[in-house]
Coordinates of C-alpha atoms in Angstrom, one line a residue:
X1 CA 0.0 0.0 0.0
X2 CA 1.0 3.3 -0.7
X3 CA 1.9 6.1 2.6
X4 CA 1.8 9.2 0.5
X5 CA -0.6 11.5 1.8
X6 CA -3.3 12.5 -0.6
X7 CA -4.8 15.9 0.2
X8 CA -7.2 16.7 3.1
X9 CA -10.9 15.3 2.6
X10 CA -14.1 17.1 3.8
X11 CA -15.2 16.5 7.3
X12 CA -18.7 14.9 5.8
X13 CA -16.9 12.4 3.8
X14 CA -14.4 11.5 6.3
X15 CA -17.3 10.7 8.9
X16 CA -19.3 8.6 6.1
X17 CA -16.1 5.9 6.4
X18 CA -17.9 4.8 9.3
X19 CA -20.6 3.5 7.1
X20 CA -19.2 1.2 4.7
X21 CA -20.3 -2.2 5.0
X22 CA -16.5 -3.8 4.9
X23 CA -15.6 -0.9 7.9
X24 CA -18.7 -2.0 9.8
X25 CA -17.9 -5.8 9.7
X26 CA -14.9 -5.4 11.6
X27 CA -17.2 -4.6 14.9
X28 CA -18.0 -8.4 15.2
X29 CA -14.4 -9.7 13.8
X30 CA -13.2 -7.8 16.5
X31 CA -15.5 -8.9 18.8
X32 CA -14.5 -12.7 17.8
X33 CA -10.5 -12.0 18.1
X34 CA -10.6 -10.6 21.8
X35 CA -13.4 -12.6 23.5
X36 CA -10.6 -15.6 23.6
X37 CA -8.1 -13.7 25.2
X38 CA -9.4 -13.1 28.5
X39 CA -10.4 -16.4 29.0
X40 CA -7.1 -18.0 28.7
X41 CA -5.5 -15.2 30.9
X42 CA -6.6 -13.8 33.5
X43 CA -10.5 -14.8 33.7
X44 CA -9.2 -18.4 33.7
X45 CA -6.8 -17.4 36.4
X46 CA -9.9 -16.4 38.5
X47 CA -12.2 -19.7 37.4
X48 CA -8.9 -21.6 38.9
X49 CA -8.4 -19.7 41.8
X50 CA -12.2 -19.4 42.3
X51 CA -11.7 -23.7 42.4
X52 CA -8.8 -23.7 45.2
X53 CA -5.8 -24.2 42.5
X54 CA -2.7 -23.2 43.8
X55 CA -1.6 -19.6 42.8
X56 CA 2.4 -21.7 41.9
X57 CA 0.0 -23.6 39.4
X58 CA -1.7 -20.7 38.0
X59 CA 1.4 -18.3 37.5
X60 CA 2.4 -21.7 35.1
X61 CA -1.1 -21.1 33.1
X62 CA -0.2 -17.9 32.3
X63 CA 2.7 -19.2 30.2
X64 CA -0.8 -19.5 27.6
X65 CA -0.3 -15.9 26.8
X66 CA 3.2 -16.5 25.3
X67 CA 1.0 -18.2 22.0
X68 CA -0.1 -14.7 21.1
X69 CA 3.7 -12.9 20.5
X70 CA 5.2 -16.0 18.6
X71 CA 2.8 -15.6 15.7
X72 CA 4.7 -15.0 13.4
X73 CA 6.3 -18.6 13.7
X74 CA 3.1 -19.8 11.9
X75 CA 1.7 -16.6 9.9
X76 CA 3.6 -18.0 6.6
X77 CA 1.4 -21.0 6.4
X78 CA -1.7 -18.5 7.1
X79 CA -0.5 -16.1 3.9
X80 CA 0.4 -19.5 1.6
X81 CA -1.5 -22.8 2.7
X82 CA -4.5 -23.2 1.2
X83 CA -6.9 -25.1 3.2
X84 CA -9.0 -28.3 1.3
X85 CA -12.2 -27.6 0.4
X86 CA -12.7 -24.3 2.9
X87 CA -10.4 -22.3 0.5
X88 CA -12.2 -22.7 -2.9
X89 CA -15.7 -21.7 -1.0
X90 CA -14.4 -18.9 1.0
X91 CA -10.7 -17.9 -0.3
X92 CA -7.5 -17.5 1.6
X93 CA -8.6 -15.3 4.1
X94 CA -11.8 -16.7 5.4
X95 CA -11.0 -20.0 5.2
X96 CA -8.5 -19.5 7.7
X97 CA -10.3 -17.4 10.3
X98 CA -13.2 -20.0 9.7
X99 CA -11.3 -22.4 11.1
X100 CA -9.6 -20.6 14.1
X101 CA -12.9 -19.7 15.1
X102 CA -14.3 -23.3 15.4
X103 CA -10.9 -24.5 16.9
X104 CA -11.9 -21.6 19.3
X105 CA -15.1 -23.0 20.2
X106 CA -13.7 -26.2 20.6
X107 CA -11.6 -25.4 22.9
X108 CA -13.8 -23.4 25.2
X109 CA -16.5 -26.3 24.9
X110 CA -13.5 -28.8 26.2
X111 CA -12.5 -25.9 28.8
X112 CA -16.1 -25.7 30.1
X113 CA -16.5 -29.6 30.2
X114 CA -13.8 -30.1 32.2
X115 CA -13.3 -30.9 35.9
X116 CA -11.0 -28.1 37.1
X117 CA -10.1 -30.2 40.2
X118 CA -8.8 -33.2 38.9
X119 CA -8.0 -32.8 34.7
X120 CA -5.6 -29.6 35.1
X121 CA -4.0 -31.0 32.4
X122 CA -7.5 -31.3 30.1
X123 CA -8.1 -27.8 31.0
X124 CA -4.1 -26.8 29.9
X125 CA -4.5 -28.1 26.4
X126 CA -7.3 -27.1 25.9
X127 CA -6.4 -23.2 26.6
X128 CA -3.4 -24.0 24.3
X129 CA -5.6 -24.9 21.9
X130 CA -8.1 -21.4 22.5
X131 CA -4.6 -19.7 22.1
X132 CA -3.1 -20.8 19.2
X133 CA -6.1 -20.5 17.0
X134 CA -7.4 -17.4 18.5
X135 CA -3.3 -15.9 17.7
X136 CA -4.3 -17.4 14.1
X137 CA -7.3 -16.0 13.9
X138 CA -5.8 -12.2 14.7
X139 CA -3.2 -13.2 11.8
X140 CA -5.9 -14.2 9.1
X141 CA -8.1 -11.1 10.0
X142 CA -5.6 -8.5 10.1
X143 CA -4.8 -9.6 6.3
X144 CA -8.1 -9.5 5.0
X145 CA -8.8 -6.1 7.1
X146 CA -5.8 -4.8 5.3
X147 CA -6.7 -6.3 2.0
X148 CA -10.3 -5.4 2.1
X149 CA -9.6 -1.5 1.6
X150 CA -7.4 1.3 0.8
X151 CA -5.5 3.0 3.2
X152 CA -7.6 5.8 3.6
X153 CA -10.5 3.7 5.2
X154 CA -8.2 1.3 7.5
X155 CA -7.9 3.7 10.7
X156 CA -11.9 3.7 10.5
X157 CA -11.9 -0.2 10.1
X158 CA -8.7 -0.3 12.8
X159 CA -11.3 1.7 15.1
X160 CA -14.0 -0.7 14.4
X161 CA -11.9 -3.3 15.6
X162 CA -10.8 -2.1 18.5
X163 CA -14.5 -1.3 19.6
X164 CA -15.5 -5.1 18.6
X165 CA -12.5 -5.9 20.7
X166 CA -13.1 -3.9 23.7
X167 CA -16.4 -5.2 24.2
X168 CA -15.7 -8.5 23.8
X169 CA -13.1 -8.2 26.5
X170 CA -16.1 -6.4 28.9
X171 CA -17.8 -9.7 28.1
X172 CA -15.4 -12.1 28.8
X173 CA -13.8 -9.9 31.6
X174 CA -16.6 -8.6 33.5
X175 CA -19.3 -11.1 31.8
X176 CA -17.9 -14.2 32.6
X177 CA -17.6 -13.3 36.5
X178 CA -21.4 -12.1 36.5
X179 CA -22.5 -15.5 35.0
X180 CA -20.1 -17.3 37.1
X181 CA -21.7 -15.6 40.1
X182 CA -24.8 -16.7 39.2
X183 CA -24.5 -20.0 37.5
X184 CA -20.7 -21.2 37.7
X185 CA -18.0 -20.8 35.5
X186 CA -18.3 -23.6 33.3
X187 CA -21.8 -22.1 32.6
X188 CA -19.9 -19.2 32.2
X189 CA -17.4 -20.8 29.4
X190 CA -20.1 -22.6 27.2
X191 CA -22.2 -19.3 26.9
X192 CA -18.4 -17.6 25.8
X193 CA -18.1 -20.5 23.2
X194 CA -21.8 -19.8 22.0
X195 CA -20.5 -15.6 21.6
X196 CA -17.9 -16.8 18.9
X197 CA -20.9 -17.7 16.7
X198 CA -21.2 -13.5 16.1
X199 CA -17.4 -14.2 14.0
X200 CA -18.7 -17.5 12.3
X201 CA -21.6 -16.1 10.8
X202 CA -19.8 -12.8 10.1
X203 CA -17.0 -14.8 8.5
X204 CA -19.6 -16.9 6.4
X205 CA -21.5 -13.3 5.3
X206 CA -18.6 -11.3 4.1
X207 CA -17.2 -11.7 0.5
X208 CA -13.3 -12.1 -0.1
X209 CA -10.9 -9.0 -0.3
X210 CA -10.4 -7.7 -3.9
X211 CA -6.8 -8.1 -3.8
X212 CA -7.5 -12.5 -2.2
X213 CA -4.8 -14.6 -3.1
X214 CA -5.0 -16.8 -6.1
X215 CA -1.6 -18.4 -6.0
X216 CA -1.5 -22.1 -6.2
X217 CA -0.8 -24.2 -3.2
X218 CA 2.3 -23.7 -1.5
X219 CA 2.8 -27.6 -1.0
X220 CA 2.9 -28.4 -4.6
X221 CA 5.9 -26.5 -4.8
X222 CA 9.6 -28.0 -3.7
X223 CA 10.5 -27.7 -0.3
X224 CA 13.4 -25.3 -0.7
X225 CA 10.5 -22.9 -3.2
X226 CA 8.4 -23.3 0.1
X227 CA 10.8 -21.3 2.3
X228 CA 11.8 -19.1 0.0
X229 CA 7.8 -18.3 -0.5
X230 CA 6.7 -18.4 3.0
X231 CA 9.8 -17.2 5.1
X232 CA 12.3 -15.2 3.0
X233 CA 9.9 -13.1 0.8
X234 CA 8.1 -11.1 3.4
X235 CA 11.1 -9.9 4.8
X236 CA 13.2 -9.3 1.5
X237 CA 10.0 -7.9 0.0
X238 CA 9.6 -5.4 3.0
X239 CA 13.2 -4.8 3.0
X240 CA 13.4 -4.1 -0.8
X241 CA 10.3 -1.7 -1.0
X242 CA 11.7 0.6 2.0
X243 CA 15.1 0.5 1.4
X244 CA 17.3 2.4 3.5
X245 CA 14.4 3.4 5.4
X246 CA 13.6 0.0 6.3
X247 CA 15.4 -0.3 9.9
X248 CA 13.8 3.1 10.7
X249 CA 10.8 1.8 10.2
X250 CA 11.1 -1.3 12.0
X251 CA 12.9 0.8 14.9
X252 CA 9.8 3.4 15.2
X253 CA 7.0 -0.3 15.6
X254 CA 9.5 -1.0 18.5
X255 CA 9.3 1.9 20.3
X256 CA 5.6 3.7 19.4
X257 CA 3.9 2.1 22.0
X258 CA 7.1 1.7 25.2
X259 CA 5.8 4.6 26.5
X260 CA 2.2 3.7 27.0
X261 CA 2.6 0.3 27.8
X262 CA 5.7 1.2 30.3
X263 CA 2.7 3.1 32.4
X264 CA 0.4 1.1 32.0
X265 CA 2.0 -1.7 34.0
X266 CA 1.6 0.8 36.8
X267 CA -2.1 2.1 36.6
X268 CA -3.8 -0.1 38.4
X269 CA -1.4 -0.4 41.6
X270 CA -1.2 3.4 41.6
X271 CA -4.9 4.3 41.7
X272 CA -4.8 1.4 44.5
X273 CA -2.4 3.0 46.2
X274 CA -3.5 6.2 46.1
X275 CA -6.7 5.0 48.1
X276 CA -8.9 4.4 45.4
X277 CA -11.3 1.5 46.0
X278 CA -11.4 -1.1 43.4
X279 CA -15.2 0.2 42.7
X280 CA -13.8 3.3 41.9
X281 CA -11.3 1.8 39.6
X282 CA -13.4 -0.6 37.7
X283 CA -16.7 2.1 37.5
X284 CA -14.7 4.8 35.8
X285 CA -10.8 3.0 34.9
X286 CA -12.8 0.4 33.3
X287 CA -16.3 1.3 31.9
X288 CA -15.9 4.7 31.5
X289 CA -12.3 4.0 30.5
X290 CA -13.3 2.0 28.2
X291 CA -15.8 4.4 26.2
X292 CA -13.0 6.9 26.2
X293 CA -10.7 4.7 24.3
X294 CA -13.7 4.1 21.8
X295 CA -14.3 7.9 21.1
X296 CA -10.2 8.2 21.3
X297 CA -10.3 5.0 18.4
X298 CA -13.0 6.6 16.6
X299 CA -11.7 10.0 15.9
X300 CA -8.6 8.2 14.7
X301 CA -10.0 6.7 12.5
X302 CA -11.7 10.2 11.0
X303 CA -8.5 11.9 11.2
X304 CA -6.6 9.2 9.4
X305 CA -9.2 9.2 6.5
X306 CA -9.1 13.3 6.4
X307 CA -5.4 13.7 6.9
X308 CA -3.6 10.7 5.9
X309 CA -1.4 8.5 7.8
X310 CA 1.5 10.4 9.1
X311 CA 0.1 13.8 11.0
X312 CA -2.4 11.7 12.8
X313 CA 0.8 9.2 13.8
X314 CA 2.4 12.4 14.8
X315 CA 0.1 13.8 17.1
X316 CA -0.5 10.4 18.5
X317 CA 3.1 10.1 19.7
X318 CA 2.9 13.2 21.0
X319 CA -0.4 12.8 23.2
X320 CA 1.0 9.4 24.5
X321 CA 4.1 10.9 25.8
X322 CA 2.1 13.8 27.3
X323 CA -0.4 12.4 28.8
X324 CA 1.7 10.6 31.6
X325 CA 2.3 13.5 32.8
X326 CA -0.8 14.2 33.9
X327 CA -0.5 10.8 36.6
X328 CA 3.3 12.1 37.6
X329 CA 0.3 15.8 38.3
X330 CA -1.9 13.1 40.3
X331 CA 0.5 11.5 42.3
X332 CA 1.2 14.5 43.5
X333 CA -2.1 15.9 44.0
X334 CA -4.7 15.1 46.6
X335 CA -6.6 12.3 45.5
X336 CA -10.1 12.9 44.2
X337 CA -12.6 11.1 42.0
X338 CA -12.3 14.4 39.9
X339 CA -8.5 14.2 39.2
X340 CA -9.1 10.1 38.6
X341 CA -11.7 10.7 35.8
X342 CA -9.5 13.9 34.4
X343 CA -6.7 11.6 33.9
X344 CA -8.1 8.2 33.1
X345 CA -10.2 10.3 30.3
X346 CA -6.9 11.9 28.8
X347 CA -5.1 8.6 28.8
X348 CA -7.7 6.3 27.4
X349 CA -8.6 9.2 24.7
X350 CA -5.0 9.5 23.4
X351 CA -4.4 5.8 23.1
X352 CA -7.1 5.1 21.6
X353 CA -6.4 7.6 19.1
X354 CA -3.0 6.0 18.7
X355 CA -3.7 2.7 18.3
X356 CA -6.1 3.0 15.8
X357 CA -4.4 5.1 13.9
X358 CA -0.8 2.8 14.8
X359 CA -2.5 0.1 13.4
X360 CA -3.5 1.9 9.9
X361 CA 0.1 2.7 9.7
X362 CA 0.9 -0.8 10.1
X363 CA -1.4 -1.8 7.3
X364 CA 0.0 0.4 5.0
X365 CA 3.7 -1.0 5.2
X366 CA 2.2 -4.5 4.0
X367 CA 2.1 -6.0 0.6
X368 CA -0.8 -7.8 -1.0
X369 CA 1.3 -11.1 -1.3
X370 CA 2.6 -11.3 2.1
X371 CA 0.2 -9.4 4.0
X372 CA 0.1 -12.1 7.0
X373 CA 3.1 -12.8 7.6
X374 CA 4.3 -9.0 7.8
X375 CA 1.9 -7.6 9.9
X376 CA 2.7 -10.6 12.2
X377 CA 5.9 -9.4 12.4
X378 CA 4.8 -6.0 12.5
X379 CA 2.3 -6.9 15.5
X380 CA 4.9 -9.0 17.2
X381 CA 7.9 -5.7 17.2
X382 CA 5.0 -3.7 18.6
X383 CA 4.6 -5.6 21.5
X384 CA 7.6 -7.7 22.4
X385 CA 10.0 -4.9 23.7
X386 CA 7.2 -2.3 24.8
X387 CA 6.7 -5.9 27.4
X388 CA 10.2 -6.5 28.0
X389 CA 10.8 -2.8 29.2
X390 CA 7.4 -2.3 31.1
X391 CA 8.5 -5.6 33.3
X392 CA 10.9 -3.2 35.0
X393 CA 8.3 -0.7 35.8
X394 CA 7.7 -2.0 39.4
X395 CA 11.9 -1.5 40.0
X396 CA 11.8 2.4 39.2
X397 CA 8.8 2.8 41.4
X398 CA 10.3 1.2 44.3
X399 CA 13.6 3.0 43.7
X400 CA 12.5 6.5 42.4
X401 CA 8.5 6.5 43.2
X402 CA 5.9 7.0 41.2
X403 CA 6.3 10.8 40.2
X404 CA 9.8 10.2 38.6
X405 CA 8.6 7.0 37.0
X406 CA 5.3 9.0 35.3
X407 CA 8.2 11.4 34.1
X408 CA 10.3 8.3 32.6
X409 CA 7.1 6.7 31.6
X410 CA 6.4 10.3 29.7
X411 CA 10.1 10.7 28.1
X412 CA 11.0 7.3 26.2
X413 CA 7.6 8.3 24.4
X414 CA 10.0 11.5 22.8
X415 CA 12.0 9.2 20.8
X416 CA 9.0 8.1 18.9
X417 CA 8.2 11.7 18.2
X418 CA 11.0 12.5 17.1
X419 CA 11.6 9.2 14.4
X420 CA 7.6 10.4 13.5
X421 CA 8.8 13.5 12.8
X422 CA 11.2 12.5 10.8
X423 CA 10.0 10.0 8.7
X424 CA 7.0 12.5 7.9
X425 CA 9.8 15.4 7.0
X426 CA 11.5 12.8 4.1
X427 CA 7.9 11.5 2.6
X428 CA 6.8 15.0 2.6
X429 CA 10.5 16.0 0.6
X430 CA 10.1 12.5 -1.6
X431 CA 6.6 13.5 -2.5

C-alpha cells in the first residue's frame, strides 16, 4: 500500500467511512478476536483460583499468553497454505479465520466440560488450543482487514476493531464473572463458546478482499521454493520496498507504544495505592475507560481518513508521551474522583487515538502477497519490547516513586516523536 498522503478530505466524507459495510464488519471480527483472550489469561486465572488451584499452578497457566507474541512462527502458512475444500468456497482469508474460530469454540466447549479439580491438564490443552487459534485468527483477519480497503479507510476499520474488541473483552472480563456468580463458571465458558458464533456467521456473510490470493498451493511447490515463498519473501519484500528506510521503520514499531505500555503496567497499583477502591477503579478506569478509548479509536479513524497516515501518527506520539504526565500531576495531588476521571479520560482518549491510527500505519507497510506474515511481524515488534521494558516498571517505582517514574514513563515516548517527525519530513521531501 502506498503512505503518500493524498490531500485533506471534507469532514462529511471522512465521517461517512464509518458507514461502509466492509468498515462496519470489523465490529464483530473484532468482537470474535478478543473474547478468547481473557479467557485464557486472567479470567481463567480467576475460574482456577475461584476452584482452590494453587496460585504456583496458575502463575504456570499464564505461560498460555506467550502463544499470542510467537505468531509470526506460523503466519507463513496462514498467507500461503490453502486449506482443502474451505479455500475454494471462502478464499484465503476466510478459510483461515473460519477455522480458528471453530478451533476456538472447541476449545472453550472442552474448557467448560472439564473438571477443574482433577483434569488440570485437560483444562491446559485445551487453553493452548483457544490460544493458538485465537493468535491465528488475529493473523488471518488482520490480512483480510488490510486487503479489504485502501489506506484511507483502515484507521476507520482499525477503530472498528478495536470497539469489537473492547467489548468482547467487557464480556469475557466482567461477563464471565457475572455469570459465574450466578451459575458457575463452566456455565460461564459454554455461553463464551456460543458468543464466537457473532465471527462464524460474520466470516460466512462477508465476501473475499479484492486483492485474495489466487496463488496455487504452497505444498505443490519443492521444499526449498516453500521457504523461499513463505519465510524469506516477506522480509526481502519489505526490506526491498523501503530500502534504506527500512530499519527506521522497524525501529519506530518498536518503540511507538514503550511509552504507553511502560505506564500502563503501573495504573492499576497506583490508583490502589493512592486510596482508590477497586469500585472506583473498575466504574470509571474500566467502563468509562473504556468508552474513552472508543471515542479516542474513533476519531482516529476520522482523522486518518481526512489527513492521511503520518500527521495523525504524529500527534498520537505526541499525546502518549504527554499524557503521563498528567499521573506524575496526580501522584502529586490530593486524590479525588475528579482528578481520577480527568486523567483516566486523557489517557484512554489519546491511546485510543494511537492505536487505531498505529495500526493503519501498520497496514499500509504491508504488501498484498505477504500481507500475514508482515503484519505478524509487524504486530509482534510492537509488542515484544514495549513488554520486556514495562516488566521493570515495578523497579523504578520502588527505587524512584511514582512521580519520577510517570516522568520516565512520559520521556521514552520522545524518541517516537521525534523518528515520526522524521520520517513524515522525508515523505513529505520525496513527495
Amino acid at each position: 500500500m502506498n503512505l503518500k498522503n493524498n490531500p485533506p478530505k471534507s469532514w462529511h466524507n471522512a465521517f461517512a467511512v464509518y458507514i461502509k459495510p466492509r468498515v462496519l464488519s470489523m465490529i464483530t471480527l473484532g468482537f470474535s478476536a478478543g473474547l478468547p483472550y481473557l479467557l485464557v489469561f486472567s479470567t481463567l486465572s480467576a475460574w482456577l483460583r475461584d476452584e482452590g488451584v494453587e496460585r504456583s499452578v496458575i502463575g504456570f497457566f499464564s505461560w498460555v499468553s506467550v502463544t499470542y507474541s510467537v505468531k509470526i512462527l506460523w503466519s507463513p502458512v496462514v498467507d500461503k497454505v490453502r486449506l482443502p475444500v474451505l479455500t475454494t468456497y471462502l478464499g484465503q482469508r476466510r478459510s483461515w479465520m473460519l477455522l480458528a474460530q471453530l478451533g476456538i469454540m472447541c476449545g472453550l466447549i472442552g474448557m467448560a466440560s472439564t473438571d477443574s479439580h482433577t483434569q488440570l491438564t485437560r483444562i491446559a490443552v485445551c487453553a493452548m488450543l483457544v490460544a493458538f487459534c485465537s493468535a491465528t485468527q488475529d493473523v488471518s483477519i488482520d490480512a483480510f482487514r488490510i486487503e479489504s480497503t485502501q489506506l484511507d479507510y483502515q484507521g476507520a476499520m482499525a477503530a472498528m476493531y478495536v470497539l469489537g474488541y473492547r467489548l468482547a473483552l467487557l464480556v469475557a472480563g466482567a461477563g464471565s464473572f457475572y455469570i459465574a456468580e450466578f451459575y458457575n463458571w463452566h456455565i460461564a465458558y459454554y455461553v463464551m463458546a456460543s458468543l464466537m458464533s457473532l465471527g462464524v456467521i460474520t466470516t460466512l456473510c462477508l465476501s473475499a478482499p479484492p486483492v485474495e490470493q489466487s496463488a496455487t498451493a504452497i505444498m505443490k511447490a519443492s521444499f526449498l521454493m516453500q521457504v523461499r515463498n513463505a519465510v524469506i519473501h516477506p522480509f526481502t519484500d519489505f526490506f526491498s520496498r523501503q530500502g534504506r528506510l527500512a530499519w527506521l521503520i522497524l525501529l519506530l514499531i518498536a518503540i511507538y507504544k514503550m511509552s504507553d505500555v511502560t505506564m500502563g503496567v503501573m495504573a492499576n497499583p497506583f490508583y490502589l495505592d493512592l486510596g482508590f477502591n477497586k469500585k472506583d477503579i473498575a466504574e470509571i478506569g474500566k467502563v468509562f475507560g473504556f468508552f474513552m478509548t472508543i471515542v479516542g479509536a474513533a476519531l482516529g479513524g476520522v482523522f486518518v481518513a481526512r489527513y492521511g497516515v503520518m500527521r495523525p501518527l504524529f500527534f498520537g506520539a505526541i499525546a502518549t508521551a504527554s499524557t503521563n504526565l498528567l499521573f506524575a500531576f496526580m501522584a502529586s495531588a490530593p486524590p479525588t474522583l475528579t482528578i481520577l476521571a480527568s486523567v483516566i479520560s486523557a489517557d484512554n482518549l489519546s491511546g485510543g487515538f494511537a492505536t487505531a491510527v498505529f495500526i493503519a500505519y501498520l497496514s499500509g507497510l504491508t504488501s498484498s502477497g505477504h500481507t500475514a506474515t508482515q503484519y505478524a511481524l509487524f504486530s509482534s515488534l510492537m509488542t515484544f519490547p514495549a513488554q520486556l521494558l514495562g516488566g521493570f516498571s515495578g523497579l523504578i517505582v520502588d527505587r524512584f516513586g511514582y512521580i519520577d517514574f510517570f516522568v520516565y514513563a512520559s520521556l521514552i515516548g520522545l524518541p517516537a516523536v521525534f523518528l515520526v517527525a522524521w520520517l513524515w519530513r522525508y515523505e513529505k521531501r520525496s513527495i
